[in-house]
Every structure is written in structure tokens, then in C-alpha cells.
Tab-separated table of C-alpha atoms in Angstrom:
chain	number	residue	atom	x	y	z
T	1412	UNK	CA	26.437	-17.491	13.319
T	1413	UNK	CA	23.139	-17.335	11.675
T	1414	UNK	CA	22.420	-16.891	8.169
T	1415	UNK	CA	20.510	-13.775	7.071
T	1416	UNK	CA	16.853	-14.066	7.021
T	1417	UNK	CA	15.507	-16.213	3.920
T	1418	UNK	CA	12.285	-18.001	2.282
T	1419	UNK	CA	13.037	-21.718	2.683
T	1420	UNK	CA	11.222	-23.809	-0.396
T	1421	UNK	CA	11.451	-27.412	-0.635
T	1422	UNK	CA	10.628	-29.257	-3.651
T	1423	UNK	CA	9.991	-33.279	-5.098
T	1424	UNK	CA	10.833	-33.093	-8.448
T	1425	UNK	CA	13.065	-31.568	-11.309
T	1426	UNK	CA	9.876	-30.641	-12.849
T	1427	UNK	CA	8.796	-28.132	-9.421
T	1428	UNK	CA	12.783	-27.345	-8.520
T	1429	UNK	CA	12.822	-25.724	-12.134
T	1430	UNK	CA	9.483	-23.977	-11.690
T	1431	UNK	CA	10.662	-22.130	-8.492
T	1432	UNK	CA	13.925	-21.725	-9.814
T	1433	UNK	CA	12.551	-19.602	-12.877
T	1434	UNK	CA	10.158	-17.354	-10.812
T	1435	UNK	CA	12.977	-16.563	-8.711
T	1436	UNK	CA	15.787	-15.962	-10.780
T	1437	UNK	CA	19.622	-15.049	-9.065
T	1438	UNK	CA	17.202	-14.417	-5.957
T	1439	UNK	CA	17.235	-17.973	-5.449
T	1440	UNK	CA	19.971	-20.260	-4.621
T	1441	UNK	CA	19.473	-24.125	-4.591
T	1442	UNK	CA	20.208	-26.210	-1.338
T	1443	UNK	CA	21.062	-29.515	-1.858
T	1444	UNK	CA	23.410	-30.821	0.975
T	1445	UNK	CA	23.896	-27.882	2.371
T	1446	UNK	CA	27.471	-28.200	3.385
T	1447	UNK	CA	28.933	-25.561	0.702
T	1448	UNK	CA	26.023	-23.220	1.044
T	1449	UNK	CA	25.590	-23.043	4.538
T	1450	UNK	CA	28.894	-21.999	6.257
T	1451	UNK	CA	28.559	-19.358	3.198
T	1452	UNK	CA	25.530	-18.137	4.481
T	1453	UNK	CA	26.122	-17.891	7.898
T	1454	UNK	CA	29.173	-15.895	6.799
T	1455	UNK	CA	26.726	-13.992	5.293
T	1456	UNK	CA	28.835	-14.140	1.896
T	1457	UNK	CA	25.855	-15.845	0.423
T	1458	UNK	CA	22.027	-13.958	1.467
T	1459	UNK	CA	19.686	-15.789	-0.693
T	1460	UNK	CA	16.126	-14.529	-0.391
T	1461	UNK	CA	14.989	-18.077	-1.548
T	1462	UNK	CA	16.975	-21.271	-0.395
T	1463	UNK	CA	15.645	-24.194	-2.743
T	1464	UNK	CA	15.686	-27.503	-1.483
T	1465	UNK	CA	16.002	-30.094	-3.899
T	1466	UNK	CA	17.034	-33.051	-1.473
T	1467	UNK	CA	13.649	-34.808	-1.391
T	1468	UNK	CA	14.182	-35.114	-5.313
T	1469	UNK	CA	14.687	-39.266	-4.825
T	1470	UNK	CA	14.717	-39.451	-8.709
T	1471	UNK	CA	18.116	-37.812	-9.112
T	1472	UNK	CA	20.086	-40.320	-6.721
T	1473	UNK	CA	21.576	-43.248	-8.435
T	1474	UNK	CA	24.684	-45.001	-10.132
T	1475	UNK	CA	24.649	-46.943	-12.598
T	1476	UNK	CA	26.236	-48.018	-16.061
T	1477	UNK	CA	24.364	-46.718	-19.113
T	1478	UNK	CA	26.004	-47.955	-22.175
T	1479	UNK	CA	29.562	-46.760	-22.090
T	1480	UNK	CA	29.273	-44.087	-19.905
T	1481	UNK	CA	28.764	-44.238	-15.482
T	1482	UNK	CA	25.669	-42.082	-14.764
T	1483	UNK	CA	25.380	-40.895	-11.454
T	1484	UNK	CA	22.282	-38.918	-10.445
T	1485	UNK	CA	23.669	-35.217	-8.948
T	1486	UNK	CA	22.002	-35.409	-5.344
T	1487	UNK	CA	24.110	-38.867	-4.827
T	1488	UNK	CA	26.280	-38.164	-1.658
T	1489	UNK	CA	29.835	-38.414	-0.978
T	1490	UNK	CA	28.780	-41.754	1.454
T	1491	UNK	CA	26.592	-42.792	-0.977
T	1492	UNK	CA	29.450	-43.148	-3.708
T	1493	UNK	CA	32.556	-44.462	-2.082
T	1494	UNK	CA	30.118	-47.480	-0.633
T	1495	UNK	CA	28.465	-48.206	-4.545
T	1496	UNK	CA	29.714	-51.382	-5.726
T	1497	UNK	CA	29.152	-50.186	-9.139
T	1498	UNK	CA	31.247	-47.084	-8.865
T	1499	UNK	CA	33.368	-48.749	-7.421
T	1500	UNK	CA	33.752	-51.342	-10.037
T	1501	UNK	CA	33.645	-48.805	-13.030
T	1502	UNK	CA	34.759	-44.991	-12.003
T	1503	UNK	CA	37.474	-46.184	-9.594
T	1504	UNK	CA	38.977	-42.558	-8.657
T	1505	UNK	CA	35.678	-41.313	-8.211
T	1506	UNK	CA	34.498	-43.756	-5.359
T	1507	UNK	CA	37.687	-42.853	-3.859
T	1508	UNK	CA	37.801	-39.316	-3.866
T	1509	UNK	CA	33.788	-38.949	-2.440
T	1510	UNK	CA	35.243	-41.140	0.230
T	1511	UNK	CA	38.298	-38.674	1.191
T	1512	UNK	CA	36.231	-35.667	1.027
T	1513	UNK	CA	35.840	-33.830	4.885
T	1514	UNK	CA	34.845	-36.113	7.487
T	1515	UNK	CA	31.949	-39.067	8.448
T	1516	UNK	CA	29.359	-35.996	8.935
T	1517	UNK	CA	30.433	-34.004	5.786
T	1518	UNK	CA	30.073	-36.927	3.503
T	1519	UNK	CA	26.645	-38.095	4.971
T	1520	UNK	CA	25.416	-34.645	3.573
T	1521	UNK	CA	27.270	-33.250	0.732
T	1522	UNK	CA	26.186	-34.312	-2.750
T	1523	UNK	CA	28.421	-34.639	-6.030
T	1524	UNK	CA	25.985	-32.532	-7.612
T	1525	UNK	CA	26.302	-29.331	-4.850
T	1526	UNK	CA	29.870	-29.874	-5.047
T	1527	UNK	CA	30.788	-29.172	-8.482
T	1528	UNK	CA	27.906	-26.242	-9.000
T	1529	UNK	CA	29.646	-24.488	-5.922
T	1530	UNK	CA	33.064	-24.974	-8.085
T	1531	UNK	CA	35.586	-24.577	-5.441
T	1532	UNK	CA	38.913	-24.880	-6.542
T	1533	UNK	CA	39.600	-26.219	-3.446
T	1534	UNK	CA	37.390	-29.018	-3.417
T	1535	UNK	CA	38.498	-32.959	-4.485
T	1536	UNK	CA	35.361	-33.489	-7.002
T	1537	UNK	CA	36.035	-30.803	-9.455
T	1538	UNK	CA	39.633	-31.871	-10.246
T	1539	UNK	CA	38.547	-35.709	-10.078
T	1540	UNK	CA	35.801	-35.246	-12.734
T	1541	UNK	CA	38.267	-33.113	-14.935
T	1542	UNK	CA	40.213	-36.560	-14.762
T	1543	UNK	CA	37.390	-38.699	-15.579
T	1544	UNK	CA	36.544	-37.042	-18.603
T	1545	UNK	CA	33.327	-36.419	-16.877
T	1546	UNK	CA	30.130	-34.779	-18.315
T	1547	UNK	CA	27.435	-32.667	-16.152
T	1548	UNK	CA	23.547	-33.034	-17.436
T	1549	UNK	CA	22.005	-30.092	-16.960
T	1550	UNK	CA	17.984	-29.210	-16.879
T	1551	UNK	CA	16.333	-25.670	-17.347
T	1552	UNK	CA	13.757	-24.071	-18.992
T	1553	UNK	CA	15.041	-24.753	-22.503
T	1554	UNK	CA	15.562	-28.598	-21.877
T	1555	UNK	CA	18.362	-30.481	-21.294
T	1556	UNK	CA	21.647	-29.945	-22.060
T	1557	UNK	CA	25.589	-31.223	-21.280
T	1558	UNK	CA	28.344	-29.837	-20.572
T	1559	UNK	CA	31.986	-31.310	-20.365
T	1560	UNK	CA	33.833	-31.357	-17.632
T	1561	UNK	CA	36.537	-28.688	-18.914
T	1562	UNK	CA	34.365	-26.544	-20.275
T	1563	UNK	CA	32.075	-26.100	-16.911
T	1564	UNK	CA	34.862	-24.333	-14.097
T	1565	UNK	CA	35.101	-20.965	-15.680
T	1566	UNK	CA	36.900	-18.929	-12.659
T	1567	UNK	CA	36.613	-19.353	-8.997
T	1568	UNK	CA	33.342	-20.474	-7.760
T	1569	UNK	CA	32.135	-19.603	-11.674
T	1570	UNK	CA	30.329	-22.034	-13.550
T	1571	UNK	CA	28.490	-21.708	-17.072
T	1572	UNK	CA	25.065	-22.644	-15.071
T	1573	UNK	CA	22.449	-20.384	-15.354
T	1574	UNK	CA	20.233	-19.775	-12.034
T	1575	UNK	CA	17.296	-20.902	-13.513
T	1576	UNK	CA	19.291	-24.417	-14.261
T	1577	UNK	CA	19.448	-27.563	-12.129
T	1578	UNK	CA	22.597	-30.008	-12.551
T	1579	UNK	CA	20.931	-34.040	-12.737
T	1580	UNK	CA	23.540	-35.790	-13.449
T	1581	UNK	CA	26.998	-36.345	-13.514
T	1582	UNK	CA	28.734	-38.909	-16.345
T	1583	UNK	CA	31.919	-40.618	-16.476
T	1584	UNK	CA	33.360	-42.367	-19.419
T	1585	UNK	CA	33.521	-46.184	-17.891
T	1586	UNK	CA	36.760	-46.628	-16.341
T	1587	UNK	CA	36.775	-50.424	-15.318
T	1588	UNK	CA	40.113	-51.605	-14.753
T	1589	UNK	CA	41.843	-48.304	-15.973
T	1590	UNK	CA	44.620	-47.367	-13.509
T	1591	UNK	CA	44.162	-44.544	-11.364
T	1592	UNK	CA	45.617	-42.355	-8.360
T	1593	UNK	CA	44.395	-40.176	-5.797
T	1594	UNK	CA	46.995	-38.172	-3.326
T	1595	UNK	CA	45.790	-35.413	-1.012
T	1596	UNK	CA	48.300	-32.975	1.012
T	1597	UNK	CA	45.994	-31.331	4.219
T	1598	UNK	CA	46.387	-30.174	7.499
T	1599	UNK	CA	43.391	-31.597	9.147
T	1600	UNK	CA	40.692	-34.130	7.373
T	1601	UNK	CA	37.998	-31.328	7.403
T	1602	UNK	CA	40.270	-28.740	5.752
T	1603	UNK	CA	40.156	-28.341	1.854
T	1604	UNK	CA	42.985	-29.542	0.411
T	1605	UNK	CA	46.464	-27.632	0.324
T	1606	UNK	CA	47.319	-28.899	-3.183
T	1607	UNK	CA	45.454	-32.395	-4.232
T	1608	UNK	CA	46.194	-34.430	-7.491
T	1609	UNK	CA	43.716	-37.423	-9.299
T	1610	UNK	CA	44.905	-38.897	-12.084
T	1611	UNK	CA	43.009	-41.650	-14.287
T	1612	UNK	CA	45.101	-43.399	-16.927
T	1613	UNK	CA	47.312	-40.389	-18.190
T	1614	UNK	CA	45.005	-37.573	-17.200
T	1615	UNK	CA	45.976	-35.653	-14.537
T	1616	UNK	CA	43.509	-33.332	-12.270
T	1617	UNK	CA	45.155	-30.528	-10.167
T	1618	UNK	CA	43.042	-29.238	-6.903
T	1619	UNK	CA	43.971	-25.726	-5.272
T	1620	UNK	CA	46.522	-25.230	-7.930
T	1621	UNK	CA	44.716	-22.230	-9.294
T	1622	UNK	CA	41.400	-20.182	-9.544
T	1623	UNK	CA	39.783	-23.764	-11.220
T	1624	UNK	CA	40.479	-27.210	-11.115
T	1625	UNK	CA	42.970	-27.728	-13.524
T	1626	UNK	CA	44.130	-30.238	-15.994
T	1627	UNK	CA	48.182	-30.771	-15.420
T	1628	UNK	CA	48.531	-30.587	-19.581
T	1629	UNK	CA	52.410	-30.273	-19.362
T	1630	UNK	CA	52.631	-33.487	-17.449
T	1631	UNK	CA	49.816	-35.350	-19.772
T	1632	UNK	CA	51.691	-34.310	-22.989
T	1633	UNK	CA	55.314	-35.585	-21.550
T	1634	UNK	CA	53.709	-38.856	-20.721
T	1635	UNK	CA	52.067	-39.316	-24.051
T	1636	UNK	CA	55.427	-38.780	-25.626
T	1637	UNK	CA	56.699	-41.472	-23.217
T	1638	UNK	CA	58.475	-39.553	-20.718
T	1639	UNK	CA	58.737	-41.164	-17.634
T	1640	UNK	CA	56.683	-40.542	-14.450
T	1641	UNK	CA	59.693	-38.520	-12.290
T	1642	UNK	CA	60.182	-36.457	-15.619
T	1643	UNK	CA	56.759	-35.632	-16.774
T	1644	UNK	CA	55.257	-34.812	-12.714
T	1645	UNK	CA	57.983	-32.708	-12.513
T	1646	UNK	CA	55.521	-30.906	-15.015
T	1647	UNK	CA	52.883	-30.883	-13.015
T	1648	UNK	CA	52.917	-27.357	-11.812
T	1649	UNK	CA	53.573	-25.569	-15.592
T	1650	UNK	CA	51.242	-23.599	-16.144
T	1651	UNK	CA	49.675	-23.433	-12.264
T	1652	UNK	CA	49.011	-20.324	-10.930
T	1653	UNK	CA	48.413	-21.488	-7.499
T	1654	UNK	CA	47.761	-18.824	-4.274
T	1655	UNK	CA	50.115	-17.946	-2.274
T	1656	UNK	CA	48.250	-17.415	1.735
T	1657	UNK	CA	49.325	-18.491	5.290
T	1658	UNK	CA	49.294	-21.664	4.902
T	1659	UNK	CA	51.140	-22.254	1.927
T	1660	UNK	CA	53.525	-20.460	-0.443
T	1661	UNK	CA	52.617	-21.158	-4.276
T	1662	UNK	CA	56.146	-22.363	-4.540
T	1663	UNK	CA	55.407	-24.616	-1.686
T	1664	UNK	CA	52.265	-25.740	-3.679
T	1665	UNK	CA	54.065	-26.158	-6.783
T	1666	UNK	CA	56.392	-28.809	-5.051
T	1667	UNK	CA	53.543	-30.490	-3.338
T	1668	UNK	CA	52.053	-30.466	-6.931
T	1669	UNK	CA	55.198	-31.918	-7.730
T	1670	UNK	CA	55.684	-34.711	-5.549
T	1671	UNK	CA	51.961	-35.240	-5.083
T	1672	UNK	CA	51.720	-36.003	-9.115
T	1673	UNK	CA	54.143	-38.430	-8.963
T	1674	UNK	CA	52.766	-40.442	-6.193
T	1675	UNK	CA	49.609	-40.731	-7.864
T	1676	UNK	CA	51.066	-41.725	-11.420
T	1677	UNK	CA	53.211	-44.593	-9.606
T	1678	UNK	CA	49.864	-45.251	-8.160
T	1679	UNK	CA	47.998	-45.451	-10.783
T	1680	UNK	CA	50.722	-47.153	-13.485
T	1681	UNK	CA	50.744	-50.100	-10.470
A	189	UNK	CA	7.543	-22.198	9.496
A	190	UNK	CA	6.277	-25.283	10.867
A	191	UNK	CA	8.684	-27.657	11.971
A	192	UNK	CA	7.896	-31.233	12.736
A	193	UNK	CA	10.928	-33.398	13.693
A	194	UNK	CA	10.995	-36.780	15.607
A	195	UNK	CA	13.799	-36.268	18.330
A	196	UNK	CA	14.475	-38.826	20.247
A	197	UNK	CA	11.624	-40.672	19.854
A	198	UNK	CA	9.252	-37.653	20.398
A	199	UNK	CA	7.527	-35.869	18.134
A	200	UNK	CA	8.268	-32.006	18.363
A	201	UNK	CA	6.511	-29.103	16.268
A	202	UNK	CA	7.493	-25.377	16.851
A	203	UNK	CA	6.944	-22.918	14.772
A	204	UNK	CA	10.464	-21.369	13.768
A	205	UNK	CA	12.274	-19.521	11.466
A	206	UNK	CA	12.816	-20.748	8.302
A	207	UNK	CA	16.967	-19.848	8.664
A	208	UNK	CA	17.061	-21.540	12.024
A	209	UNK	CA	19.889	-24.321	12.379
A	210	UNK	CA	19.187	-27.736	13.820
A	211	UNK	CA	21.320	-27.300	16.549
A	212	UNK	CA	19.574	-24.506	17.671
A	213	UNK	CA	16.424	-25.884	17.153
A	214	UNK	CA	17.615	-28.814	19.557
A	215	UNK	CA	18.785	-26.506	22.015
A	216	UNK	CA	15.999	-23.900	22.325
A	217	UNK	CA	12.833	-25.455	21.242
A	218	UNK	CA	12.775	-29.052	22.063
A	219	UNK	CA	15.169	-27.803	24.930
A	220	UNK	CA	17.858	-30.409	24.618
A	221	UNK	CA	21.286	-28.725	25.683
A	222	UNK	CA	23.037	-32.038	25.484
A	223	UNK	CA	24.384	-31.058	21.849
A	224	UNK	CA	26.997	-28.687	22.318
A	225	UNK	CA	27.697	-25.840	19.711
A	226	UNK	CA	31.688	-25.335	19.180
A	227	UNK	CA	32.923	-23.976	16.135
A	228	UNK	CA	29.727	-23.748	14.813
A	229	UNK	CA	31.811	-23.748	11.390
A	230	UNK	CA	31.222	-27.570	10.816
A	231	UNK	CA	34.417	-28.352	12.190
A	232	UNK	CA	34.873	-29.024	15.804
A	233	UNK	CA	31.856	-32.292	15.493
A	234	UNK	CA	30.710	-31.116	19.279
A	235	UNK	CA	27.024	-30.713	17.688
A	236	UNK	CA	26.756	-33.838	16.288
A	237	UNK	CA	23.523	-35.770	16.307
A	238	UNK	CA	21.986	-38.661	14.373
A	239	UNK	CA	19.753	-37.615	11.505
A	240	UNK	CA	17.903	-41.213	10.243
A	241	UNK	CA	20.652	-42.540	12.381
A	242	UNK	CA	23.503	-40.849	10.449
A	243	UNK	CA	25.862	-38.542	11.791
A	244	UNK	CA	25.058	-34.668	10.798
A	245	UNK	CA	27.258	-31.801	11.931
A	246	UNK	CA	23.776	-29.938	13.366
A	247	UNK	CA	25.130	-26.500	13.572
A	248	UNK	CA	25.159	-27.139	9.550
A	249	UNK	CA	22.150	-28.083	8.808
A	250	UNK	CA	18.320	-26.114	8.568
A	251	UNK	CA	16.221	-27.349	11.277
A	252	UNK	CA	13.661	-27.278	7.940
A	253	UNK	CA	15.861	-30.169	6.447
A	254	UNK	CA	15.483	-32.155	8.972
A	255	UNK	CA	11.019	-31.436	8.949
A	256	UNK	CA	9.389	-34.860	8.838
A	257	UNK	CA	13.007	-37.097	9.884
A	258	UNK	CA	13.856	-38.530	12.633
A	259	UNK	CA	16.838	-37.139	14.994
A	260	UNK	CA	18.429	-38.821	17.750
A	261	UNK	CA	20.720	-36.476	20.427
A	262	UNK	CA	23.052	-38.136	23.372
A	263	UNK	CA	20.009	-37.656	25.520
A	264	UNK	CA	17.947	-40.428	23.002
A	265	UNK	CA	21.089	-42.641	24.159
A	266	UNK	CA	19.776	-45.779	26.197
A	267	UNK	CA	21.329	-49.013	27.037
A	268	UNK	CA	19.234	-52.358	26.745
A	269	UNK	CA	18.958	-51.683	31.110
A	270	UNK	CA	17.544	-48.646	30.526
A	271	UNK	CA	20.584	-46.990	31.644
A	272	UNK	CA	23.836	-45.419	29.720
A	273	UNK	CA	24.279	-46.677	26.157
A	274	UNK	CA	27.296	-49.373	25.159
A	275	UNK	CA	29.115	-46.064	23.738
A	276	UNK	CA	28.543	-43.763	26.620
A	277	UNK	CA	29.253	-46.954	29.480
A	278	UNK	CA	32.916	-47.449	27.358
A	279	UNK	CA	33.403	-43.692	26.983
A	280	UNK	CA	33.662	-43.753	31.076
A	281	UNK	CA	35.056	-47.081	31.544
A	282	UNK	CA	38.202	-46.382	29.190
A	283	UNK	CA	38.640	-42.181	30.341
A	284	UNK	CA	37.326	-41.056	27.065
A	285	UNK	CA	36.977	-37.725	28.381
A	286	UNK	CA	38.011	-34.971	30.059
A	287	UNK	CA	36.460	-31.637	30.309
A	288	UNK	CA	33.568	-33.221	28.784
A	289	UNK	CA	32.759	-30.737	26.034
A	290	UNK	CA	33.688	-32.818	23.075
A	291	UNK	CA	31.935	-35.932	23.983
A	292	UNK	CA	28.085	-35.699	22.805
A	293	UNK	CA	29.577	-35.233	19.884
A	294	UNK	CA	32.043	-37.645	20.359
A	295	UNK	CA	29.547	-40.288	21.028
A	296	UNK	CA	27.317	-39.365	18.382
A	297	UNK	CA	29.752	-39.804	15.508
A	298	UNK	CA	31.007	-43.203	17.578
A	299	UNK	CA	27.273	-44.735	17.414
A	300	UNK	CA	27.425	-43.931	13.566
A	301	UNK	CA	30.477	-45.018	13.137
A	302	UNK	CA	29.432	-48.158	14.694
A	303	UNK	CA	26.558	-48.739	12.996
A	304	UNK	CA	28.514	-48.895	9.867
A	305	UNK	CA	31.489	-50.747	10.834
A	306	UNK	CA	30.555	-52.725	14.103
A	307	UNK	CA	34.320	-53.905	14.347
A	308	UNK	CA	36.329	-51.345	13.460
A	309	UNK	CA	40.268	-50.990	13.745
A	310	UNK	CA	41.974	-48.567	15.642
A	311	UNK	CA	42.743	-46.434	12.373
A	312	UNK	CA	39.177	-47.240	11.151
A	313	UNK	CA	37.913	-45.080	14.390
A	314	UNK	CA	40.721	-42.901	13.761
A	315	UNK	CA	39.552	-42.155	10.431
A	316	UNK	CA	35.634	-42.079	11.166
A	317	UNK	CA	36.136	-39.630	13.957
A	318	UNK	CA	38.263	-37.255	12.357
A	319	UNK	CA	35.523	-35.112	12.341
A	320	UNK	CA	35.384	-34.382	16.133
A	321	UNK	CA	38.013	-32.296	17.808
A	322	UNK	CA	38.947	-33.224	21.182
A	323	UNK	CA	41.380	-30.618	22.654
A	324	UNK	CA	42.031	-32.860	26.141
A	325	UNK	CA	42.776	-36.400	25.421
A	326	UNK	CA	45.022	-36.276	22.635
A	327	UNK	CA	42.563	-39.354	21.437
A	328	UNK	CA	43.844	-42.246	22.715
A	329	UNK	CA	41.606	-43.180	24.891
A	330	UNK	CA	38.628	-41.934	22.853
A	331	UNK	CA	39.641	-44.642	20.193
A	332	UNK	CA	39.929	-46.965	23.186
A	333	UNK	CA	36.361	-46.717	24.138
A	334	UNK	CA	35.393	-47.238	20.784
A	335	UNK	CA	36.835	-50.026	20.714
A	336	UNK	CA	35.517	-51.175	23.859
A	337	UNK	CA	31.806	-50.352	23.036
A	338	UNK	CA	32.542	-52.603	20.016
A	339	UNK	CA	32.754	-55.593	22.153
A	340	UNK	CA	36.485	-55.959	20.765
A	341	UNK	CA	39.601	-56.304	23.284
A	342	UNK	CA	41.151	-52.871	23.642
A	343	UNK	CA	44.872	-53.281	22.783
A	344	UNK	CA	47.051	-50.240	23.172
């Protein structure tokens, strides 16, 4: 499989990414890891005219604490982030999730930053961030701006960015010492998950349980009127409108939701 | 486009396409065939190779990403004699293979792997190759010869 034919531009800096970006328009899509992009281009699902490469952009990959808040620069990869002894330290459930995402290979490519502008349901970051009370920084033409977590997975693979806009940075609310819990149910490391659940202190982030990474709300509001964990995850799936498809029913996922929701409570209340 | 990559060692420039895939640019330009394509849906791991000495699924990645790095293929493998690498030596010594079709791969991600964790545990390889697909050995003794090429005692 080969992807349709395609200008390939590579770029050093927000400053040039942002300038090619607004010549081009929806033309252009931006490369950064590659490892959502591609397969979708070799599909042929995706036939950019322009594929942007940001990856030499060395200024947008870092971690580090900045005032109360973890700032992690968007082209940081999944490898990069479950070995940083500050994320470790201070955005727990993050460092954990980039570490269970695909395989070796996968997370020696893939970058938070490509992962949550491709906004996969299906995909461990999205849900984890909607946990962390996370934050995306976002540069265009018009300057910076953010945009919470909840407010940035609109529909399935739908995101409020606009295609002259680059993501720089991804922000967590400091989490050190903050319990947390990460369960994944999967055939095979390298497949997305069937149903996936990350919860940090009493939020609750719901992968494949929809067309968007959800926030289990039911479950959040039981435990914050002191329900216990067996009677608020059995919450978890209120609300869900998970797929049904070969591989799962969406009653199956709703009991994987379930079960998977209480794991990571216990987990996280340990 | 121009595309200048250091394979093993080398330094290769072709002129390509700018959609062409690594592994293909492996295969048919610098005329390595040692890196097998499988899936070719970033799967199966059979065209794994070392990019900066990392493991990279190559059927998933632009030969134009990799312009100006360095890539290292099961051919680039060499022991300190010259002849088959630690990995490749325990891969035979332990029957890490059978049909063969896996292993460049195989190897590849077990080099990386090692790299990282020089002493791993039988899960740890477990875990680091769970991005290679091996449809003959049922793994065993592919987690044996990592083991082995780690210098540690292989157990069962």
C-alpha cells in the first residue's frame, strides 16, 4: 500500500510550520509521527496534497513543571513520556498511558501532540487527558490560544482545530501524589483498545465508549456523593453510546466499561 | 526528492518520490531485501529497522523522514569478530526461528530492546516485542534468545 501522490514539506519552527500551513489551507495535513496519518494514507482515506512535517521542530519537545500546571511540548513521544522522571513524578496516569500505547516501534514515533489532533476515540491519550483536566495550546495565525480538554473532541476524529493551526503544547493540572488508574481491555498490544478507562482522583476517562473520549459523569457524580466504588462504576457506561462491530457488542463494552472502571478506581483509591 | 540517509554505515542518495516508504526505499534503492514487508499495516514488526538506533516499523514511515538520519537494517548487524551479531548468534543458538520471515524484524526490535534494557526479564522481552508477530514459534524460544544475547542464563 502506497499513499497517493503528495508534496512532502518539512519545517524547523512553529514560526515556518504556520507559514506553510496558511498558504495551504485543508490542502495540507501536518505529519508529526506519522503513525495516525500514515496507515490513513496508504488507505487512501487521507490524500493530502501537502504532508507537513513538523518533527524537526526541537522547540516543541519537553516536560516540565510551570507553576501549577505540567507542560509538555506536543511533538514529545509516547517513549519520550513514560521514561520522564518529571512526568512521572507529577502527571502519573499520563506517563503510564504513553507507555501502554501500541508497541516498542509505535511509541518511538507517535507524539502526544499527533495523537490527540487525530482524535480517535479509540486511542488511550484522548480519554487520559479528559482525566487530567488537561489543556491543549494552540498556535495560528491569530496567536495563541487554549483549549480545554472537554471542549476539544467534538465527534469522531473532529476537533475545534482549524487547518491553518498547530497544537504546541499539552497542560496538565499537577497531579503529584494524586491517586490514579489506568485499565486497558485489547486483543493484541498493537490493537486500539476494545473499551479502556483512566481515572485520576475521581475523574473518570472512557476510551472507545463512544464517537469521543468521554468523561464517565454518572460514575464521577455517585462518587462525589460518596457512593462507593462497586456502586458508582457500575455507572460507568450511563450515558455511553459505544459501537457495536465484530469484535465487540456495545453491551459487551458496557460491561467491560463496567468492570474496567472499577479496577481502575480500586487502583487509584490504593 | 532527494533523499540522503546513512544505512548501515553508508551513505545513500536516490532521488525518490516524496510518498515513498522507508521500507521500500531499503528494499529498492539501497537494495537491501533483508527487511521484510508483512502487513505493511504497522502491525506484523517484519520491517523493522533501527532509525538513530531506535526501532521504527519502516513500512510506516516516509523514506523523507528518515533524510539526513542514520538507519541500521539486519544486514548493518556485526559481531565484535566480524561475524553474526550477539542477537542474531542467540537467535540460532536457542531455535528462535523457523520459517525465517519474522526474524529481521525480530532481531531488530531485540537490539532496541536491548539497548534500553540490557537485562531484561522474560515478560520485559515479552512486552518489548509485542510488536513483532511470529506465526511459527509460538515465542518461546524467541524470548529465549533474547535472553541469551543478554548474557543472562536462559531459564525456561
Amino acid at each position: 500500500m502506497i499513499p497517493a501522490a503528495f508534496s512532502y514539506r518539512r519545517v524547523s519552527t512553529v514560526d515556518e510550520a504556520l507559514s506553510v500551513l496558511g498558504e495551504h489551507g485543508d490542502d495540507a495535513k501536518v505529519l508529526a509521527g506519522g503513525h495516525s496519518l500514515l496507515p490513513l494514507m496508504k488507505l487512501r482515506f487521507a490524500t493530502p496534497e501537502i504532508v507537513v512535517d513538523v518533527a524537526p521542530i526541537d522547540e516543541l519537545r519537553y516536560v516540565r513543571v510551570d507553576g501549577d500546571a505540567v507542560a509538555i511540548g506536543a511533538l514529545s513521544r509516547y517513549h519520550d513520556l513514560h521514561h520522564d522522571e518529571v512526568l512521572r513524578e507529577h502527571a502519573p496516569l499520563l506517563a503510564q498511558v504513553a507507555g501502554a500505547i501500541g508497541d516498542q516501534q509505535v511509541r518511538h514515533r507517535g507524539t502526544i501532540g499527533g495523537s490527540l489532533a487525530h482524535a480517535d476515540a479509540a486511542a488511550d491519550l484522548p480519554a487520559a487527558l479528559l482525566a487530567s483536566g488537561g489543556t491543549l495550546v494552540v498556535r495560528g495565525p491569530g496567536g495563541q490560544r487554549e483549549i480545554a480538554a472537554g471542549e476539544f473532541f467534538l465527534g469522531p476524529f473532529t476537533t475545534p482545530l482549524e487547518p491553518d493551526e498547530l497544537i504546541t503544547e499539552v497542560r496538565v493540572p499537577v497531579a503529584t501524589g494524586i491517586g490514579w488508574g489506568f485499565e486497558k481491555f485489547n486483543r493484541r498490544s498493537i490493537d486500539w483498545a476494545i473499551v479502556g478507562v483512566a481515572v485520576q482522583g475521581q475523574a473518570v476517562g472512557l476510551i472507545n465508549m463512544g464517537g469521543t473520549p468521554v468523561r464517565a459523569t454518572a460514575t464521577e457524580e455517585a462518587l462525589a456523593a460518596g457512593a462507593s466504588i462497586a456502586d458508582a462504576a457500575a455507572l460507568a457506561a450511563e450515558g455511553a453510546s459505544p459501537l457495536s462491530e465484530p469484535h465487540a457488542s456495545a453491551e459487551y463494552r458496557a460491561h467491560l466499561a463496567r468492570v474496567l472502571t472499577a479496577r481502575a478506581l480500586t487502583a487509584a483509591a490504593a | 526528492m532527494k533523499v540522503s540517509i546513512e544505512v548501515n554505515g553508508n551513505a545513500v542518495t536516490e532521488e525518490v518520490e516524496d510518498r515513498t516508504l522507508l521500507v521500500h526505499y531499503l528494499r529498492e534503492n539501497a537494495g537491501l531485501t533483508g527487511t521484510n514487508i508483512g502487513c505493511d499495516t504497522t502491525s506484523c514488526g517484519a520491517c523493522t529497522v533501527l532509525l538513530d538506533g531506535e526501532s521504527v516499523k519502516s513500512c510506516t514511515v516516509l523514506a523523507a523522514q528518515a533524510d539526513g538520519h542514520k538507519v541500521t537494517t539486519v544486514e548493518g548487524l556485526r559481531g565484535e569478530d566480524g561475524d553474526l551479531h550477539p542477537v542474531q548468534r542467540a537467535f540460532r543458538e536457542q531455535h528462535g526461528l523457523q520459517c525465517g520471515f519474522c526474524t529481521p524484524g525480530m532481531i531488530m526490535a531485540s537490539v532496541s530492546l536491548l539497548a534500553h534494557n540490557p537485562k531484561p526479564t522474560r515478560d520485559e522481552v515479552r512486552e518489548g516485542l509485542e510488536g513483532n508477530l511470529c506465526r511459527c514459534t509460538g515465542y518461546h524460544n524467541i524470548v529465549s534468545a533474547v535472553i541469551d544475547a543478554s548474557g543472562q542464563e536462559v531459564g525456561q
